[in-house]
Coordinates of C-alpha atoms in Angstrom, one line a residue:
L45 CA 3.4 -3.7 -12.7
N46 CA 4.2 -7.3 -13.3
I47 CA 5.5 -10.5 -11.7
R48 CA 7.9 -13.3 -12.5
G49 CA 10.5 -10.8 -13.7
F50 CA 8.7 -9.8 -16.9
N51 CA 9.1 -6.1 -16.2
N52 CA 8.3 -3.8 -19.0
L53 CA 6.3 -0.6 -18.9
L54 CA 4.2 -1.7 -21.9
N55 CA 3.8 -5.2 -20.5
R56 CA 0.3 -6.7 -20.5
R57 CA 1.0 -10.1 -19.1
L58 CA -0.5 -9.1 -15.8
L59 CA -4.2 -8.1 -15.9
V60 CA -5.0 -5.1 -13.7
V61 CA -8.7 -4.7 -12.8
L62 CA -10.4 -1.8 -11.0
D63 CA -13.9 -2.5 -9.8
G64 CA -14.3 -5.0 -12.7
R65 CA -12.9 -2.6 -15.3
D66 CA -9.6 -3.0 -17.2
P67 CA -8.2 0.6 -17.4
G68 CA -5.2 -0.3 -19.6
G69 CA -4.8 1.5 -22.9
V70 CA -5.9 -0.3 -26.1
L71 CA -3.0 0.6 -28.4
L72 CA 0.1 0.7 -26.1
G73 CA -1.2 -1.5 -23.4
A74 CA 0.3 0.8 -20.8
Q75 CA -1.1 0.9 -17.3
E76 CA -1.3 4.7 -16.9
W77 CA -1.8 4.9 -13.2
S78 CA -2.2 8.6 -13.2
G79 CA -5.2 8.4 -15.5
Y80 CA -7.2 6.0 -13.3
G81 CA -8.9 8.9 -11.5
I82 CA -8.6 7.2 -8.1
T83 CA -6.2 7.5 -5.2
P84 CA -4.9 4.8 -2.9
D85 CA -6.9 6.0 0.1
E86 CA -10.1 5.4 -1.9
L87 CA -9.4 1.6 -2.1
T88 CA -10.7 -0.9 0.4
R89 CA -8.6 -3.9 -0.7
V90 CA -6.2 -5.2 -3.3
E91 CA -6.2 -8.8 -4.4
L92 CA -3.4 -10.6 -6.2
I93 CA -4.0 -13.8 -8.1
R94 CA -0.8 -15.4 -9.3
G95 CA -0.4 -17.8 -12.2
P96 CA -1.9 -18.1 -15.7
G97 CA -5.5 -17.1 -15.6
S98 CA -6.5 -16.1 -19.1
A99 CA -9.0 -18.9 -19.4
L100 CA -10.9 -17.6 -16.5
Y101 CA -10.2 -13.8 -16.5
G102 CA -9.7 -13.1 -20.2
A103 CA -6.9 -11.6 -22.2
N104 CA -3.7 -10.3 -20.5
A105 CA -4.0 -12.5 -17.5
Y106 CA -1.1 -14.7 -18.6
N107 CA 0.9 -14.1 -15.4
G108 CA -1.9 -13.3 -13.0
V109 CA -4.5 -10.7 -12.0
V110 CA -4.3 -7.7 -9.6
N111 CA -7.8 -6.7 -8.6
F112 CA -8.4 -3.2 -7.0
I113 CA -11.7 -2.7 -5.2
S114 CA -12.8 0.8 -4.2
K115 CA -14.8 1.8 -1.1
E116 CA -18.5 1.8 -1.3
P117 CA -20.0 5.2 -0.3
R118 CA -22.6 3.5 1.9
Y119 CA -19.9 2.2 4.3
N120 CA -17.5 5.1 4.0
P121 CA -19.4 8.4 4.5
G122 CA -17.7 11.8 5.0
G123 CA -14.9 13.5 3.1
G124 CA -11.7 15.4 3.4
A125 CA -9.0 17.4 1.5
H126 CA -5.3 16.8 1.1
F127 CA -2.7 19.4 0.0
T128 CA 0.9 18.7 -1.1
L129 CA 3.8 21.1 -1.4
G130 CA 7.3 20.1 -2.2
E131 CA 10.6 20.6 -4.0
R132 CA 10.8 20.7 -7.8
E133 CA 7.7 22.9 -8.0
T134 CA 5.5 20.1 -6.6
R135 CA 1.9 21.1 -6.0
G136 CA -1.1 19.0 -5.4
V137 CA -4.6 19.0 -4.0
K138 CA -7.3 16.3 -3.8
A139 CA -10.7 16.2 -2.1
S140 CA -13.6 13.8 -1.8
Q141 CA -17.0 13.7 -0.2
A142 CA -19.4 10.7 0.2
G143 CA -22.8 10.7 1.7
R144 CA -26.5 9.7 1.6
L145 CA -29.1 11.0 -0.8
S146 CA -31.9 8.8 0.5
D147 CA -32.3 5.7 2.7
R148 CA -31.1 3.5 -0.2
T149 CA -29.1 5.9 -2.4
F150 CA -25.5 7.0 -1.8
F151 CA -22.9 9.0 -3.6
R152 CA -19.2 9.9 -3.8
L153 CA -17.6 12.8 -5.5
S154 CA -13.8 13.3 -5.7
G155 CA -11.3 15.3 -7.7
Q156 CA -7.5 15.9 -7.7
Y157 CA -4.9 18.0 -9.4
S158 CA -1.1 17.6 -9.1
R159 CA 2.0 18.9 -11.0
T160 CA 5.7 18.6 -10.5
D161 CA 8.9 19.1 -12.4
D162 CA 10.7 15.8 -13.2
F163 CA 14.2 14.5 -13.6
Y164 CA 14.1 14.1 -17.4
Q165 CA 17.5 14.7 -19.2
S166 CA 17.7 16.2 -22.6
R167 CA 19.5 14.0 -25.2
T168 CA 19.5 16.4 -28.1
Q169 CA 23.2 17.3 -27.7
S170 CA 24.6 14.5 -25.5
T171 CA 23.4 11.5 -23.5
E172 CA 23.9 10.2 -20.0
Y173 CA 25.6 6.9 -21.0
P174 CA 27.7 5.9 -24.0
G175 CA 25.9 4.1 -26.7
I176 CA 22.5 5.9 -26.2
P177 CA 21.6 7.7 -29.5
T178 CA 20.7 11.4 -29.4
E179 CA 17.2 12.6 -29.8
A180 CA 15.5 15.2 -32.0
R181 CA 13.3 16.8 -29.4
E182 CA 13.8 18.0 -25.8
P183 CA 11.4 16.7 -23.2
V184 CA 9.1 19.0 -21.2
D185 CA 10.3 18.9 -17.6
R186 CA 6.9 19.0 -16.0
T187 CA 4.3 16.3 -15.3
Y188 CA 0.7 17.0 -14.3
T189 CA -2.5 15.1 -13.8
A190 CA -6.1 16.2 -13.1
S191 CA -9.3 14.2 -12.7
G192 CA -12.9 14.4 -11.5
R193 CA -15.0 11.3 -10.5
G194 CA -18.5 10.6 -9.4
R195 CA -20.3 7.4 -8.2
L196 CA -23.9 6.7 -7.4
D197 CA -25.1 3.5 -5.7
H198 CA -28.7 2.4 -5.1
Y199 CA -29.7 -0.5 -2.9
F200 CA -33.0 -2.2 -3.4
A201 CA -35.1 -3.8 -0.6
D202 CA -33.5 -7.2 -1.1
E203 CA -29.9 -5.7 -1.1
R204 CA -29.6 -5.8 -4.9
L205 CA -27.1 -3.1 -5.9
L206 CA -27.2 -0.8 -8.9
S207 CA -24.1 1.3 -9.3
F208 CA -23.0 4.0 -11.8
E209 CA -19.6 5.6 -11.9
A210 CA -17.9 8.0 -14.3
C211 CA -14.6 9.9 -14.4
V212 CA -12.6 12.1 -16.7
S213 CA -8.9 12.6 -16.3
Q214 CA -6.1 14.4 -18.1
I215 CA -2.4 13.7 -17.9
G216 CA 0.6 15.2 -19.6
G217 CA 4.4 15.4 -19.4
N218 CA 4.9 11.8 -18.1
M219 CA 7.5 9.9 -20.1
F220 CA 7.8 6.2 -20.8
A221 CA 10.3 4.1 -22.7
T222 CA 9.3 2.0 -25.7
P223 CA 11.2 -0.2 -28.1
I224 CA 11.4 2.8 -30.5
G225 CA 12.8 5.1 -27.8
R226 CA 11.4 7.6 -25.2
S227 CA 8.0 9.1 -25.6
Q228 CA 6.2 11.8 -23.7
N229 CA 2.5 12.3 -23.3
N230 CA 0.9 15.6 -24.3
R231 CA -2.5 16.4 -22.9
V232 CA -4.0 12.9 -22.9
R233 CA -7.6 12.6 -21.8
R234 CA -8.8 9.3 -20.2
P235 CA -12.6 9.4 -19.8
W236 CA -14.4 6.3 -18.5
A237 CA -17.7 5.1 -17.2
R238 CA -19.1 1.9 -15.8
A239 CA -22.4 0.4 -14.6
S240 CA -23.1 -2.8 -12.7
F241 CA -26.1 -4.6 -11.2
I242 CA -25.6 -7.3 -8.5
S243 CA -28.4 -9.5 -7.6
G244 CA -27.9 -12.7 -5.7
L245 CA -25.9 -15.1 -8.0
W246 CA -26.1 -12.7 -10.9
N247 CA -23.6 -9.9 -11.8
V248 CA -24.3 -7.8 -14.9
S249 CA -21.7 -5.1 -15.8
A250 CA -20.5 -2.9 -18.6
Y251 CA -17.9 -0.2 -19.0
Y252 CA -16.6 2.4 -21.5
D253 CA -12.9 3.4 -21.6
A254 CA -11.2 5.8 -24.0
R255 CA -7.8 7.4 -24.6
I256 CA -7.7 10.6 -26.6
G257 CA -4.5 12.6 -27.1
G258 CA -1.1 12.7 -28.6
T259 CA 2.4 11.5 -27.6
F260 CA 5.7 13.0 -28.7
S261 CA 8.4 10.7 -29.9
L262 CA 11.6 12.3 -28.6
P263 CA 14.0 10.4 -31.0
T264 CA 12.1 11.5 -34.1
G265 CA 10.3 14.7 -32.9
L266 CA 7.1 13.5 -34.4
E267 CA 3.7 13.3 -32.7
L268 CA 2.0 10.0 -32.3
F269 CA -1.8 9.9 -32.0
D270 CA -3.9 7.4 -30.0
D271 CA -7.6 7.9 -30.2
S272 CA -9.1 4.6 -29.0
I273 CA -12.3 3.4 -27.3
K274 CA -12.9 0.2 -25.4
L275 CA -16.4 -1.2 -24.8
H276 CA -17.0 -4.2 -22.6
A277 CA -20.1 -6.0 -21.2
E278 CA -20.5 -9.2 -19.4
V279 CA -23.1 -11.3 -17.5
L280 CA -21.9 -13.6 -14.8
R281 CA -23.8 -16.2 -12.7
R282 CA -22.2 -18.1 -9.9
V283 CA -22.9 -21.8 -9.7
T284 CA -22.2 -24.0 -6.6
L285 CA -21.1 -27.5 -7.4
G286 CA -21.9 -29.9 -4.6
R287 CA -21.2 -33.5 -3.8
R288 CA -23.8 -36.2 -3.7

């Protein structure tokens, strides 16, 4: 995802934020959407801020910021399940449930699993177009993703909010193009957790994000390892500047 024509799968010129957390990978910088552990129907709004914003939003906001904000369990109780069946061995199921634990404590639990055959072409013997080099390894013609996520919100008497959220997801089979050729993920785990406290003009937050797993390089046949951890914490205070 990018703007102004700088389209590249490993492009980090556009910062993507989900509830204050940057879920992009550390090493490759890829926005692995299937590893986010959240589905579009769990979002309440999406904000797009165009233009250079690194001075205000930090690294990777050179072209702008896309801010995803998920639904709060307090205002979206209930649950549901969704099943998918389709061609190319497509199968999928997702379910979620949100509710109240007490007068001021609310929760949401969700999980999903999906798999499908893809359209990947083997290049070990021949290629689709002239000039493309052959590869040493055949791709696995199957993509899958699985995740489980939980959130707990507690509201204090003065509407201060303390929120905890954690998720673990696993993806495999998805392919992406890099300057060194095509690569395919193999059982990549993406665990993450975040905590935030909002009180009046103050916002204190922290998150942990990791990527654990291997990726096959199809041109060489070798396995690439990416075991990385990202830790982030910040304290924000809003200030109103008035005129005399």
